[in-house]
mmCIF file of C-alpha atoms in Angstrom:
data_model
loop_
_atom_site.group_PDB
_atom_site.id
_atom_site.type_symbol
_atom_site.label_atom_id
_atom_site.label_comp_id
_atom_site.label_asym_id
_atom_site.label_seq_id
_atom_site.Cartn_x
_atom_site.Cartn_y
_atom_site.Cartn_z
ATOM 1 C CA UNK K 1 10.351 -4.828 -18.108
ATOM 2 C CA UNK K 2 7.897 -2.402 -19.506
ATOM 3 C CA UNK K 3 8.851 1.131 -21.159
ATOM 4 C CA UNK K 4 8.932 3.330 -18.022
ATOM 5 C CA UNK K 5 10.909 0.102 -15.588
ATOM 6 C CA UNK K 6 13.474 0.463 -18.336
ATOM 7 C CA UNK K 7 14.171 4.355 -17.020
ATOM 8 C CA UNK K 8 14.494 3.267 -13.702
ATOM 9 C CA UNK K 9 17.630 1.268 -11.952
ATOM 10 C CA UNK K 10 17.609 -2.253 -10.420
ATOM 11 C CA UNK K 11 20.625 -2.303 -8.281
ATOM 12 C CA UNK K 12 20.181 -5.969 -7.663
ATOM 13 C CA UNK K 13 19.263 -7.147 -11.413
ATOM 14 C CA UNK K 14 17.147 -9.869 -11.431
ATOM 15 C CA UNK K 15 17.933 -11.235 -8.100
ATOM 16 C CA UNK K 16 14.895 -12.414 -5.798
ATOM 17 C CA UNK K 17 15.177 -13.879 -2.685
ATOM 18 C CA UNK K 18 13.986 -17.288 -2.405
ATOM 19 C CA UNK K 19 11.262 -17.938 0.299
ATOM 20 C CA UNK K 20 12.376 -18.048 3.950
ATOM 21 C CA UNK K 21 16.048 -16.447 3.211
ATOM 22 C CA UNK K 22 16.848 -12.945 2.749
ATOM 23 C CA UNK K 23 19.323 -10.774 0.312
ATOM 24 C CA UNK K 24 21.221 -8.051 2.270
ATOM 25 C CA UNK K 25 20.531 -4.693 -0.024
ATOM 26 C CA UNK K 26 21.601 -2.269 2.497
ATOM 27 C CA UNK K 27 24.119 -2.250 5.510
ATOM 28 C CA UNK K 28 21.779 -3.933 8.333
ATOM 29 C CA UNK K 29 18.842 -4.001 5.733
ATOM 30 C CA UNK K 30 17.621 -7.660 4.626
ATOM 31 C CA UNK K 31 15.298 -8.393 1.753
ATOM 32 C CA UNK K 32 12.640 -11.063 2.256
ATOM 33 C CA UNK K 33 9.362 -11.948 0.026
ATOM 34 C CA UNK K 34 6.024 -14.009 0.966
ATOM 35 C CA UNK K 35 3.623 -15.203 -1.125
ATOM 36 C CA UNK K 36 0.053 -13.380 -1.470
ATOM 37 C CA UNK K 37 -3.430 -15.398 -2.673
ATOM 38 C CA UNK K 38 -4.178 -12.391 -5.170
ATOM 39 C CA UNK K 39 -2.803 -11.954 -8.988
ATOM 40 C CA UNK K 40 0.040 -9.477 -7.335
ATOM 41 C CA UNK K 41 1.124 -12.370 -5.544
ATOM 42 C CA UNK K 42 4.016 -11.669 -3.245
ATOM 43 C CA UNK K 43 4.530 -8.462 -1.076
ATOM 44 C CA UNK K 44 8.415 -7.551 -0.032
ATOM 45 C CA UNK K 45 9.195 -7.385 3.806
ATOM 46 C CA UNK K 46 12.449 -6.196 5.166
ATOM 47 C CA UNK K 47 14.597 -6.902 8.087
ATOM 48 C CA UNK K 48 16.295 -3.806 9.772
ATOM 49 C CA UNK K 49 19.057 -4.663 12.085
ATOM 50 C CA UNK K 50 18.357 -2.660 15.602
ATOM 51 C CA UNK K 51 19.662 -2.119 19.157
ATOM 52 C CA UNK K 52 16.537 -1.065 21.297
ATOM 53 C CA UNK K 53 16.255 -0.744 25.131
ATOM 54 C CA UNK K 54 19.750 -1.952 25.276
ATOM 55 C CA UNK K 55 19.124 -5.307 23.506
ATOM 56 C CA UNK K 56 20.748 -5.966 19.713
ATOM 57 C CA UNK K 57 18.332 -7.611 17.912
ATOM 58 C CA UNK K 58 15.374 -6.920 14.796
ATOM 59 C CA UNK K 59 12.962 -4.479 13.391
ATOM 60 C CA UNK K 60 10.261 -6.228 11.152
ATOM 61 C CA UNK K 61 9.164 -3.833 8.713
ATOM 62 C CA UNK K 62 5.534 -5.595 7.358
ATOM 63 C CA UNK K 63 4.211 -8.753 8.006
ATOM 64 C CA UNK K 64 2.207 -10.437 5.332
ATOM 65 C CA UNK K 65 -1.046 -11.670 5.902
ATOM 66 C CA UNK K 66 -2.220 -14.284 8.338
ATOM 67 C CA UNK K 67 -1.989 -17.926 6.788
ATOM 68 C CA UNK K 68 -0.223 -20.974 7.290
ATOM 69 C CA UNK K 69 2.431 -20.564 4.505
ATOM 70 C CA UNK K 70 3.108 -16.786 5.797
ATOM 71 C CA UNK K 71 3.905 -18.463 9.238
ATOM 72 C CA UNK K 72 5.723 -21.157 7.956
ATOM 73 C CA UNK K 73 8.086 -18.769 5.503
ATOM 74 C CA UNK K 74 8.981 -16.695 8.798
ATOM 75 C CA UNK K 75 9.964 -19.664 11.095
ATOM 76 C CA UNK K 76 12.288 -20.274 8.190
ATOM 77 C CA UNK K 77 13.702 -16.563 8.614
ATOM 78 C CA UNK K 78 13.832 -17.054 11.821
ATOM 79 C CA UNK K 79 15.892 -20.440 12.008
ATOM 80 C CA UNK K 80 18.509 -19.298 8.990
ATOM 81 C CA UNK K 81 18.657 -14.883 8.887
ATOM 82 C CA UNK K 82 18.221 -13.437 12.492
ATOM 83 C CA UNK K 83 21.756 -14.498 12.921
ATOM 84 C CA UNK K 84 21.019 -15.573 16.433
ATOM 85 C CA UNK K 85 19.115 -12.405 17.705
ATOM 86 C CA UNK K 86 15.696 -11.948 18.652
ATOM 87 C CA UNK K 87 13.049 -9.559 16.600
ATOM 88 C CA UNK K 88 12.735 -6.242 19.145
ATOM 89 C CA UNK K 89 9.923 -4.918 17.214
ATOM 90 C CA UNK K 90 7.725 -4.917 14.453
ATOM 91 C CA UNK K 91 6.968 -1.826 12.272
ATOM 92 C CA UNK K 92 3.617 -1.469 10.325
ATOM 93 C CA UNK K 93 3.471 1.463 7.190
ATOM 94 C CA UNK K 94 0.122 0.944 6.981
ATOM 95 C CA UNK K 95 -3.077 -1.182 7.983
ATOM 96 C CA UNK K 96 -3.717 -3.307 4.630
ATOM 97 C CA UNK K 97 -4.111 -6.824 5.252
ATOM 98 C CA UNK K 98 -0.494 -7.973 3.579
ATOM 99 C CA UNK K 99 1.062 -4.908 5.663
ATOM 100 C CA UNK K 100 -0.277 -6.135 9.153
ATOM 101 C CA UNK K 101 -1.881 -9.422 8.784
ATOM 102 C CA UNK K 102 0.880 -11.151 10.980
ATOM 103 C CA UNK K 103 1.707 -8.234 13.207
ATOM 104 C CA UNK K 104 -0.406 -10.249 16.017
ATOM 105 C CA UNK K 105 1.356 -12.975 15.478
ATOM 106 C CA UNK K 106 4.499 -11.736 14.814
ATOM 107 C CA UNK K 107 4.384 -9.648 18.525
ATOM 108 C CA UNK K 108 3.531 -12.229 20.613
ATOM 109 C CA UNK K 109 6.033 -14.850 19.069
ATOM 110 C CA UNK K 110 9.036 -12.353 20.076
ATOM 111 C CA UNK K 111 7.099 -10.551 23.157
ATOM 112 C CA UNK K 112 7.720 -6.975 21.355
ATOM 113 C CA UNK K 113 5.718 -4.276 20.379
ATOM 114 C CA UNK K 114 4.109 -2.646 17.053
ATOM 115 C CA UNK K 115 5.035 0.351 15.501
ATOM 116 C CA UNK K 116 2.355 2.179 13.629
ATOM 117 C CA UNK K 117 0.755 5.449 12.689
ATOM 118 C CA UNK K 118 -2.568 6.009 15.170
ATOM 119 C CA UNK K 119 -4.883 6.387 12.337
ATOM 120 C CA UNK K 120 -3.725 3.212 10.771
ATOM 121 C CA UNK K 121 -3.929 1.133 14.371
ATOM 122 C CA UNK K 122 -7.583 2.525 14.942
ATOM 123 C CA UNK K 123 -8.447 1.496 11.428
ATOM 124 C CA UNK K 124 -6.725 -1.732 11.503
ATOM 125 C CA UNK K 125 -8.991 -2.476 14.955
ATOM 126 C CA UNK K 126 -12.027 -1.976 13.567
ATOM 127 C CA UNK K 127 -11.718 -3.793 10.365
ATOM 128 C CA UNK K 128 -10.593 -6.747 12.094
ATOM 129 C CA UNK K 129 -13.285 -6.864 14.390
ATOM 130 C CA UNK K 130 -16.086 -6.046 11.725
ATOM 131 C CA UNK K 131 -18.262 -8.098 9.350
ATOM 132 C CA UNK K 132 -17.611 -6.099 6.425
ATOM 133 C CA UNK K 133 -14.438 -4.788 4.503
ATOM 134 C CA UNK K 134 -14.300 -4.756 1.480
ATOM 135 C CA UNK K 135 -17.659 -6.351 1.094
ATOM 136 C CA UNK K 136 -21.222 -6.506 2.755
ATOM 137 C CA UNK K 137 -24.246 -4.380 2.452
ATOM 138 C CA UNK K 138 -22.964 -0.836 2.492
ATOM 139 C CA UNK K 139 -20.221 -1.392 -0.243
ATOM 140 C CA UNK K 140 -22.336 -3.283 -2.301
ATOM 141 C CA UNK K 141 -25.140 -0.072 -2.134
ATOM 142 C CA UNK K 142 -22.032 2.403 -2.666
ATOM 143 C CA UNK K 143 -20.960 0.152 -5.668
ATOM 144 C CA UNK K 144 -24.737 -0.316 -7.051
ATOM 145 C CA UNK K 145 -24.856 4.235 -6.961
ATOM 146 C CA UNK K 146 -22.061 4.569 -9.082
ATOM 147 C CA UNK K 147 -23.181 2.103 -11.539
ATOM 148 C CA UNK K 148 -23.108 -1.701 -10.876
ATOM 149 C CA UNK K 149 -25.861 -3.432 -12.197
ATOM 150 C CA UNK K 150 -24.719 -7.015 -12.174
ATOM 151 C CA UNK K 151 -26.629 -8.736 -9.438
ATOM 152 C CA UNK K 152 -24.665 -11.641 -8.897
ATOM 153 C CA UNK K 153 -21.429 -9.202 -8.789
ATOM 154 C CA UNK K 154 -23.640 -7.167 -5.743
ATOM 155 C CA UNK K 155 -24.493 -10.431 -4.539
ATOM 156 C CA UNK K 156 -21.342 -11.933 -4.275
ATOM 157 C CA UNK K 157 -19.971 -8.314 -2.757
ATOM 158 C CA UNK K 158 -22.740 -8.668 0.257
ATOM 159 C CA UNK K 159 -21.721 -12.111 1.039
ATOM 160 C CA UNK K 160 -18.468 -11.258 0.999
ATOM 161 C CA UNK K 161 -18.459 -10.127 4.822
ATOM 162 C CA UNK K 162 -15.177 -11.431 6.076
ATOM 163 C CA UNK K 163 -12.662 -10.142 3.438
ATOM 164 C CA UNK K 164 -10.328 -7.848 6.048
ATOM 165 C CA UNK K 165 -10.628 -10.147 9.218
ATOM 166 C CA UNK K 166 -10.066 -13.289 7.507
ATOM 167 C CA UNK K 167 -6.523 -11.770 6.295
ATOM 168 C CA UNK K 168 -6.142 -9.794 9.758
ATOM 169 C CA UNK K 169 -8.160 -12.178 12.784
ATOM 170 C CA UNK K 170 -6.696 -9.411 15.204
ATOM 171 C CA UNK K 171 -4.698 -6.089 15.563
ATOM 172 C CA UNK K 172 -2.204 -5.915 18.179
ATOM 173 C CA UNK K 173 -3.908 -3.990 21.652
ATOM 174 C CA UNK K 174 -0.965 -1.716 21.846
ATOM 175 C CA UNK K 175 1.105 0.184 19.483
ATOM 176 C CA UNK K 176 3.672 2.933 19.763
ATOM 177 C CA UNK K 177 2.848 5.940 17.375
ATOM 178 C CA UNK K 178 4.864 6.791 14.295
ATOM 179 C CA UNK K 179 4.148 10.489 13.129
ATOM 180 C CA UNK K 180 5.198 12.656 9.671
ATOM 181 C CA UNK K 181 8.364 13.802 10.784
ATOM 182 C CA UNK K 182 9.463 11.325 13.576
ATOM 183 C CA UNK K 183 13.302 10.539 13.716
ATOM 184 C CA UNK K 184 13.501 7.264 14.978
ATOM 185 C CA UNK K 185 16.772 5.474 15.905
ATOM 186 C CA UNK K 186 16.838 1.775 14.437
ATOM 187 C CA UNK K 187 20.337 0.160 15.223
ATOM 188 C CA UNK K 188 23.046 2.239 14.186
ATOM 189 C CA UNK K 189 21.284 4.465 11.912
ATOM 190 C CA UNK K 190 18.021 7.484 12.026
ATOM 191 C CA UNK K 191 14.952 7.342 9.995
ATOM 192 C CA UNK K 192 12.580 9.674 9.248
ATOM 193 C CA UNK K 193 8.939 9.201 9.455
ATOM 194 C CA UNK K 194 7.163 10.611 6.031
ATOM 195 C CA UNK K 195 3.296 10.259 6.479
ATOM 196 C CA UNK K 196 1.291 9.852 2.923
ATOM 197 C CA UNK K 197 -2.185 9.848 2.345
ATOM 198 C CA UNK K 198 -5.005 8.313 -0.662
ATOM 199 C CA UNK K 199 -3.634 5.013 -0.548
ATOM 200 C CA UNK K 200 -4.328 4.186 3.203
ATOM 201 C CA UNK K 201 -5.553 6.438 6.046
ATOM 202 C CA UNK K 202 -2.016 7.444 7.266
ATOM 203 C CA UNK K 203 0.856 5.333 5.484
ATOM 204 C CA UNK K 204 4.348 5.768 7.071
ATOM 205 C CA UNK K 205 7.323 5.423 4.950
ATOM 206 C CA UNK K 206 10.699 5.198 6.115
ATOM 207 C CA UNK K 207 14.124 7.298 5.059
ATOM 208 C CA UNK K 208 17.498 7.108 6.523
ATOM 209 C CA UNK K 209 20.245 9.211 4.607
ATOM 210 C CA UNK K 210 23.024 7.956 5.827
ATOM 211 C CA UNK K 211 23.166 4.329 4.395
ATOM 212 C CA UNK K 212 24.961 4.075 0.928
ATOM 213 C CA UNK K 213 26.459 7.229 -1.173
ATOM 214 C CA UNK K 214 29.187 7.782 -3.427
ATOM 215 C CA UNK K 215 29.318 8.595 -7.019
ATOM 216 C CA UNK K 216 27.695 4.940 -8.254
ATOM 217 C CA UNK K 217 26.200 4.320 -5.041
ATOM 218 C CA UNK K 218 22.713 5.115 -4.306
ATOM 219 C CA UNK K 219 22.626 8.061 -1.680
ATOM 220 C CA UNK K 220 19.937 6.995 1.238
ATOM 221 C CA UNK K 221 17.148 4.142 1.664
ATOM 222 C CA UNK K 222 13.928 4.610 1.614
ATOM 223 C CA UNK K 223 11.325 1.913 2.964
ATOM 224 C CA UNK K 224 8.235 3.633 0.474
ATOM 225 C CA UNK K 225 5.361 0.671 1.425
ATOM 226 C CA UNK K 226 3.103 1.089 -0.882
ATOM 227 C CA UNK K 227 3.200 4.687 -1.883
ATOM 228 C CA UNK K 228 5.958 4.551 -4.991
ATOM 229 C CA UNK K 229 5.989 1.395 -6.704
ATOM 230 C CA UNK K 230 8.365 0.713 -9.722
ATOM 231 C CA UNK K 231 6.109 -1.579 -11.943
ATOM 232 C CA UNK K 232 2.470 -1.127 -11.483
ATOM 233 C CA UNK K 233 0.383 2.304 -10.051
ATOM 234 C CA UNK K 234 -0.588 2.457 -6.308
ATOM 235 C CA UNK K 235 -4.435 1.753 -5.444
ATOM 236 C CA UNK K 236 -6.270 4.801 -4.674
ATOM 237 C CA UNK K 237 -9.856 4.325 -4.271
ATOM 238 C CA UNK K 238 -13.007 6.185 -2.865
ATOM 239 C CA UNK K 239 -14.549 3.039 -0.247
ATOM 240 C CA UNK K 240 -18.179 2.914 1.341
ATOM 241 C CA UNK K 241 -16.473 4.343 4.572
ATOM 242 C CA UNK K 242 -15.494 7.657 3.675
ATOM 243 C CA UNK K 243 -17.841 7.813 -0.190
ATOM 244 C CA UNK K 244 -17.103 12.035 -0.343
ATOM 245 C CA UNK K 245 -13.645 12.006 -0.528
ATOM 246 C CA UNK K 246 -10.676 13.060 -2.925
ATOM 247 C CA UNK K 247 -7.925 10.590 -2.173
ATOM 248 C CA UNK K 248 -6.003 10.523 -5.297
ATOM 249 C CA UNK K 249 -5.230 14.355 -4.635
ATOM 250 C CA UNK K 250 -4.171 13.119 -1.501
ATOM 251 C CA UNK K 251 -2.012 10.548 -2.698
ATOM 252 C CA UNK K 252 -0.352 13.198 -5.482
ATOM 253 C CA UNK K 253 0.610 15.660 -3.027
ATOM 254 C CA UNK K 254 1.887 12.989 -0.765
ATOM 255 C CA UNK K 255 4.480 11.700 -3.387
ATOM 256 C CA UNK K 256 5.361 15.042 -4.734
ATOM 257 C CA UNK K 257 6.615 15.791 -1.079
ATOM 258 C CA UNK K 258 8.789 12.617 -1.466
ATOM 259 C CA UNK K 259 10.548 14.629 -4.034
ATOM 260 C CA UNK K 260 12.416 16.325 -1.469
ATOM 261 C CA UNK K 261 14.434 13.181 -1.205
ATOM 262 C CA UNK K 262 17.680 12.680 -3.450
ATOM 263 C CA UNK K 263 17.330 11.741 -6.705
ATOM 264 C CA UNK K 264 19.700 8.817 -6.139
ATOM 265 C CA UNK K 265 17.501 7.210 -2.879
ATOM 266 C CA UNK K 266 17.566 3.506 -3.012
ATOM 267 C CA UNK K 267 13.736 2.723 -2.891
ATOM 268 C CA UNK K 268 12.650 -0.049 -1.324
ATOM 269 C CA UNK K 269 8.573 -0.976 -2.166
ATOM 270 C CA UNK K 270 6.128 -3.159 -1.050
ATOM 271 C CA UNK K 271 5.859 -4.867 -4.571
ATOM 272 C CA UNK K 272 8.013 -5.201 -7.459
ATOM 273 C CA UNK K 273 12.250 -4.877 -7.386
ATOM 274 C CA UNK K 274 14.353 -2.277 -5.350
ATOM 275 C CA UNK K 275 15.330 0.410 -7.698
ATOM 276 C CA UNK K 276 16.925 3.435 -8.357
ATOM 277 C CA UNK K 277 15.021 6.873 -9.858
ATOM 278 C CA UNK K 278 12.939 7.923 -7.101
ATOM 279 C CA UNK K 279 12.179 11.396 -8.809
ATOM 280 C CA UNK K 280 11.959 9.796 -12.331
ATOM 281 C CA UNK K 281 9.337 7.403 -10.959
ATOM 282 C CA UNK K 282 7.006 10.527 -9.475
ATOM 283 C CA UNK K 283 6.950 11.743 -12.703
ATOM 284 C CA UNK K 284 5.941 8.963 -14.197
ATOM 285 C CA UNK K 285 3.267 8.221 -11.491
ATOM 286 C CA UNK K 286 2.288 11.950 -12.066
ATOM 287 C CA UNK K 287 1.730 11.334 -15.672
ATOM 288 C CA UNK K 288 0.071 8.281 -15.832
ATOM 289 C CA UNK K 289 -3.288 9.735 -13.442
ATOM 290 C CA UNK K 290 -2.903 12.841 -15.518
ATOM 291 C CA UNK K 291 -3.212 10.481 -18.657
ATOM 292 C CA UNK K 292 -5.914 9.032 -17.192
ATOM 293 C CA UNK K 293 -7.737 12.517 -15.967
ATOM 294 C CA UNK K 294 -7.510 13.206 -19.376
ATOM 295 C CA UNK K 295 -9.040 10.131 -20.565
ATOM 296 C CA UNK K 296 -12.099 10.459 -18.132
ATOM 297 C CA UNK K 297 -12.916 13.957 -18.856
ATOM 298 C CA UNK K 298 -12.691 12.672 -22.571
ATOM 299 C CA UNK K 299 -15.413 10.359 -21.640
ATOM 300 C CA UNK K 300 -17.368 12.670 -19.522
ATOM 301 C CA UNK K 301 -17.557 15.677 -21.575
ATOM 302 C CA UNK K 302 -19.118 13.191 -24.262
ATOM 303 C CA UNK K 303 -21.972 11.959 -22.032
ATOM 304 C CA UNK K 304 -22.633 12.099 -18.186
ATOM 305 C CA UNK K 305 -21.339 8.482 -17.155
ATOM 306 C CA UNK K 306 -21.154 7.001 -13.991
ATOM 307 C CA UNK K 307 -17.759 4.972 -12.825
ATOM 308 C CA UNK K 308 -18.917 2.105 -13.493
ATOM 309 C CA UNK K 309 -19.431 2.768 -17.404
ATOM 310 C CA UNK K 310 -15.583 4.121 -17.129
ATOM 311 C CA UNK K 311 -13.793 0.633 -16.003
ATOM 312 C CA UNK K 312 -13.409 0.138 -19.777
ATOM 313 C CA UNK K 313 -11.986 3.503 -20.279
ATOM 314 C CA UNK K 314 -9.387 3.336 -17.589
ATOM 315 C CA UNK K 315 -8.608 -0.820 -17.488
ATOM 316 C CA UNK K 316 -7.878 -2.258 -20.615
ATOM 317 C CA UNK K 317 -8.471 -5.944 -19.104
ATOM 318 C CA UNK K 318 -10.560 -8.034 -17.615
ATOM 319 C CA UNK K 319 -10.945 -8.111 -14.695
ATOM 320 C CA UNK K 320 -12.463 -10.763 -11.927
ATOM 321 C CA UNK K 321 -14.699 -9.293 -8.926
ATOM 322 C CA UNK K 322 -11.823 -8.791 -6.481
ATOM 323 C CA UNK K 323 -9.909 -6.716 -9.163
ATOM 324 C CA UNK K 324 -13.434 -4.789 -10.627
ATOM 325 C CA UNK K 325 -13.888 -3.588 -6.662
ATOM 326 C CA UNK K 326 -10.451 -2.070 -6.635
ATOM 327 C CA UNK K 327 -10.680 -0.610 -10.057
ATOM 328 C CA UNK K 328 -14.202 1.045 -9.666
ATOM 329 C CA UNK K 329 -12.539 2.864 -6.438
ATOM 330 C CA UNK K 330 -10.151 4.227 -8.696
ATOM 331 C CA UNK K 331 -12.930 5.351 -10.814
ATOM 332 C CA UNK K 332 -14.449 7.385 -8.794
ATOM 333 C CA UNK K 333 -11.187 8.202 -7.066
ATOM 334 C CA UNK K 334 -10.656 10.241 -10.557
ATOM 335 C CA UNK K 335 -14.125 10.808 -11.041
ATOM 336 C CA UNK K 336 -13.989 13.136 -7.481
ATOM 337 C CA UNK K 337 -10.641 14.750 -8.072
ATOM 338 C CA UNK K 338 -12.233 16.028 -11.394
ATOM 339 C CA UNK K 339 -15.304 17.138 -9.131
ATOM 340 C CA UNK K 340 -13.482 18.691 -6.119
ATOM 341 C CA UNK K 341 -11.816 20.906 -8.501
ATOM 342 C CA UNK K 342 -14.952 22.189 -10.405
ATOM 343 C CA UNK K 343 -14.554 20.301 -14.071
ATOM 344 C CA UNK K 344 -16.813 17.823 -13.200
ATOM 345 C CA UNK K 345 -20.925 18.317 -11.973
ATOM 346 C CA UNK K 346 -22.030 15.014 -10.245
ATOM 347 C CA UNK K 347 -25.928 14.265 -10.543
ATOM 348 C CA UNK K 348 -28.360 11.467 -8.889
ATOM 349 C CA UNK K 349 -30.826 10.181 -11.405
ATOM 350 C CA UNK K 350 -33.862 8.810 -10.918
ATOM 351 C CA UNK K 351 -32.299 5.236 -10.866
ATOM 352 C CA UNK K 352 -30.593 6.570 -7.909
ATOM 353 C CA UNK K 353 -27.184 6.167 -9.691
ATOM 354 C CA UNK K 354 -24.443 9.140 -9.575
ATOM 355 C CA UNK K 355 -23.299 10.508 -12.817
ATOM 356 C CA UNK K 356 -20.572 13.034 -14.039
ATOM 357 C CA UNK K 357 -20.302 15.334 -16.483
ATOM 358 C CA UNK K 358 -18.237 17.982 -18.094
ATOM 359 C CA UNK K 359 -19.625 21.303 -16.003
#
């Protein structure tokens, strides 16, 4: 564990479960992992026990993206953890590719229906059913104006035309809407619907008080996706679809509102090990793009620069072309918070590049 994991609690220890079971952390809440082609290579999925429509059965919270071994690792769920029931639903925080990729799958295999904010369901549909995502003409041009010069990096970035529908072939065609605020009855128990922003269009996390408390017990779950993390900081990026915007002020008011939970709130992410310190880790979070504010005015007030000459300021390692087009949105993800509050000018040269500097 690193400095800051060492502040937090880990319930559970050490304590994984292995592929295809599950590892009950909750009262009706199951555990399960699957495996992810990327250097974070495993997203966590959870099991919520449910009575719907009169039927006792399954929520699916996430689905992992569509491959063979993804498939294979739930039949395995299915055969040993479902206890005999069928799934009754499957709920979606948010439209990235490890978050829905199966959800297709996953709806017609058990003849149920997804659960997802709007936003994220229109979203989901058209990245699935377009050529780009992540790659193609218009990100690399948004890429190439805030600094990339590589032309086999832009080359590779137009080719790559199929990253989203190769990891998410097709959205389910209907959904039922989860909304900021929603109280929805899963089994036995209420959750509440908490939208958050920055991270993806309109990610729902999940929080039902009334599982767990005590003195040495943690008080609540919450099912926080992608949005609190215990080990590593949440992606917030500024994409070719929406190049004006301020996400990562977004994404800092959107956890600050999760402070409103107690203090004690088993967490439950997307990555990494349940844990304990849900405040303790918004600070931290809170910090570390404050640290690296800091570090980019630093940089800026020195010389106008555009993101792309920042990826050394804010990333300390290398990093391969999948990881450099996540980490240059977060560039300029700081880059525009700095400029929607006035600290920052932005400037087109005559190379057509955008550069910042201290105003």
């Amino acid at each position: 564990m690193n400095a800051l994991e060492h502040q937090l609690g880990y319930p559970l220890g050490d304590t994984l479960p292995a592929l295809g079971h599950t590892i009950e952390v909750a009262p009706g809440v199951k555990w399960l992992r699957m495996g992810l082609p990327f250097a974070l290579d495993h997203i966590n999925l959870w099991l919520l026990r449910d009575r719907h429509h009169g039927r006792e059965g399954w929520a699916i919270v996430d689905c992992g993206i569509t491959d063979d071994r993804t498939r294979a690792a739930w039949e395995q769920v299915f055969a040993n953890e479902l206890e005999g029931l069928p799934v009754l639903r499957v709920i979606v925080t948010h439209m990235h590719p490890d978050h829905i990729g199966l959800a297709h799958w996953l709806t017609e295999r058990w003849s149920c229906d997804l659960w997802i904010s709007a936003t994220d369901w229109h979203a989901a549909t058209l990245a699935s059913r377009s050529s780009a995502g992540m790659g193609g003409e218009a990100a690399a041009a948004h890429f190439a104006r805030h600094g990339v010069t590589d032309e086999q990096a832009l080359k590779k970035l137009r080719q790559r035309t199929n990253y989203y529908s190769s990891m998410v072939p097709a959205v389910p065609a209907r959904y039922h809407r989860l909304m900021d605020g929603q109280r929805l009855a899963i089994g036995a128990h209420e959750w509440v619907c908490h939208a958050g922003h920055g991270h993806a269009p309109e990610h729902i996390a999940l929080h039902c008080a009334d599982i767990g408390g005590g003195p040495e017990a943690p008080a609540g779950v919450l099912i926080a996706g992608d949005m609190v993390l215990p080990r590593i900081s949440t992606n917030v990026m500024v994409i070719d679809l929406e190049p004006e915007s301020d996400p990562l002020a977004l994404y800092l008011a959107s956890i600050e509102r999760m402070r409103a939970m107690p203090a004690h709130t088993l967490v439950l992410p997307s990555h990494g090990r349940p844990f304990t310190g849900l405040h303790t880790r918004i600070d931290q979070l809170q910090q570390h793009h404050d640290e690296r504010l800091a570090e980019v005015m630093h940089a800026c007030a020195a010389a106008p620069r555009t993101a792309a000459e920042l990826l050394p300021v804010l990333f300390k390692r290398a990093l391969d072309l999948h990881q450099t087009t996540f980490a240059l949105g977060e560039a300029i993800a700081h880059l525009h918070l700095l400029w929607f509050q006035g600290r920052l000018e932005r400037r087109r040269g005559e190379d057509g590049m955008l550069r910042f500097a201290a105003s």
